[in-house]
């Protein structure tokens, strides 16, 4: 049995959509900080290669890996956006 004041998922979606552009309907944003850094398992060979290049760039390994990952993600996002644009241009119909 459903509680009287409990909204369904569809009702919540409709409410959020209706209030999306009304700044007064929203609470102040919450700031969240990570307690600890994420852990990533690397093979010993890959870790030693990363450590070598981090030393070469005079950076801590974690900082160097973060910069490399950010660069790669920017590249992948750019390539994806370009591919998406090409696919949309070739589509027999327009979605927008």
Short mmCIF file of C-alpha atoms in Angstrom, two decimals:
data_model
loop_
_atom_site.label_atom_id
_atom_site.label_comp_id
_atom_site.label_asym_id
_atom_site.label_seq_id
_atom_site.Cartn_x
_atom_site.Cartn_y
_atom_site.Cartn_z
CA UNK A 1 0.00 0.00 0.00
CA UNK A 2 1.35 3.40 -1.02
CA UNK A 3 1.67 6.29 1.43
CA UNK A 4 -0.55 9.25 0.60
CA UNK A 5 2.21 11.86 0.22
CA UNK A 6 4.70 9.64 -1.63
CA UNK A 7 5.12 10.72 -5.27
CA UNK A 8 5.54 8.30 -8.14
CA UNK A 9 8.59 8.52 -10.38
CA UNK A 10 6.49 10.09 -13.16
CA UNK A 11 5.08 12.70 -10.75
CA UNK A 12 8.61 13.55 -9.58
CA UNK A 13 9.78 13.89 -13.20
CA UNK A 14 6.86 16.21 -14.01
CA UNK A 15 7.54 18.32 -10.90
CA UNK A 16 11.26 18.64 -11.66
CA UNK A 17 10.57 19.50 -15.30
CA UNK A 18 8.04 22.17 -14.29
CA UNK A 19 10.49 23.72 -11.80
CA UNK A 20 13.65 23.33 -13.87
CA UNK A 21 14.01 27.01 -14.78
CA UNK A 22 12.71 28.40 -11.47
CA UNK A 23 15.75 29.14 -9.28
CA UNK A 24 13.51 29.77 -6.25
CA UNK A 25 12.24 26.18 -6.39
CA UNK A 26 15.70 24.77 -5.71
CA UNK A 27 17.77 24.61 -2.55
CA UNK A 28 21.30 25.96 -2.42
CA UNK A 29 23.81 23.60 -4.08
CA UNK A 30 25.66 21.20 -1.82
CA UNK A 31 29.45 21.12 -1.90
CA UNK A 32 30.87 17.63 -1.61
CA UNK A 33 34.52 16.79 -1.12
CA UNK A 34 36.10 13.42 -1.62
CA UNK A 35 37.58 11.94 1.57
CA UNK A 36 40.36 10.15 -0.23
CA UNK A 37 41.76 9.73 -3.70
CA UNK A 38 40.47 7.00 -5.98
CA UNK A 39 42.49 3.82 -6.21
CA UNK A 40 43.58 2.40 -9.52
CA UNK A 41 45.37 -0.92 -9.87
CA UNK A 42 48.24 -0.92 -12.37
CA UNK A 43 50.60 -3.68 -13.39
CA UNK A 44 54.12 -3.24 -12.06
CA UNK A 45 55.43 -2.62 -15.59
CA UNK A 46 52.86 0.10 -16.26
CA UNK A 47 53.44 1.67 -12.84
CA UNK A 48 57.21 1.81 -13.40
CA UNK A 49 56.74 3.34 -16.87
CA UNK A 50 54.41 5.97 -15.39
CA UNK A 51 56.90 6.67 -12.58
CA UNK A 52 59.69 7.13 -15.13
CA UNK A 53 57.74 9.73 -17.14
CA UNK A 54 56.50 11.46 -14.00
CA UNK A 55 60.14 11.89 -12.88
CA UNK A 56 61.04 13.08 -16.37
CA UNK A 57 58.36 15.79 -16.05
CA UNK A 58 59.38 16.50 -12.43
CA UNK A 59 55.88 15.70 -11.16
CA UNK A 60 54.48 13.34 -8.55
CA UNK A 61 53.20 10.16 -10.20
CA UNK A 62 49.58 10.78 -9.16
CA UNK A 63 49.62 14.33 -10.56
CA UNK A 64 51.24 13.17 -13.80
CA UNK A 65 48.73 10.36 -14.24
CA UNK A 66 45.85 12.76 -13.56
CA UNK A 67 47.13 15.18 -16.22
CA UNK A 68 47.56 12.34 -18.74
CA UNK A 69 44.06 11.03 -18.05
CA UNK A 70 42.58 14.53 -18.40
CA UNK A 71 44.40 15.03 -21.72
CA UNK A 72 43.21 11.66 -23.01
CA UNK A 73 39.63 12.30 -21.94
CA UNK A 74 39.65 15.69 -23.69
CA UNK A 75 40.95 13.99 -26.84
CA UNK A 76 38.33 11.20 -26.64
CA UNK A 77 35.50 13.68 -26.02
CA UNK A 78 36.61 15.78 -28.98
CA UNK A 79 36.83 12.72 -31.23
CA UNK A 80 33.41 11.54 -30.06
CA UNK A 81 31.85 14.97 -30.71
CA UNK A 82 33.37 15.02 -34.19
CA UNK A 83 32.14 11.53 -34.97
CA UNK A 84 28.69 12.38 -33.66
CA UNK A 85 28.58 15.46 -35.92
CA UNK A 86 29.63 13.43 -38.96
CA UNK A 87 27.00 10.78 -38.19
CA UNK A 88 24.30 13.44 -37.79
CA UNK A 89 25.28 15.02 -41.12
CA UNK A 90 25.04 11.64 -42.85
CA UNK A 91 21.72 10.72 -41.20
CA UNK A 92 18.81 10.57 -43.66
CA UNK A 93 16.66 12.49 -41.16
CA UNK A 94 17.31 15.28 -38.67
CA UNK A 95 16.64 14.66 -34.97
CA UNK A 96 16.40 18.34 -34.00
#
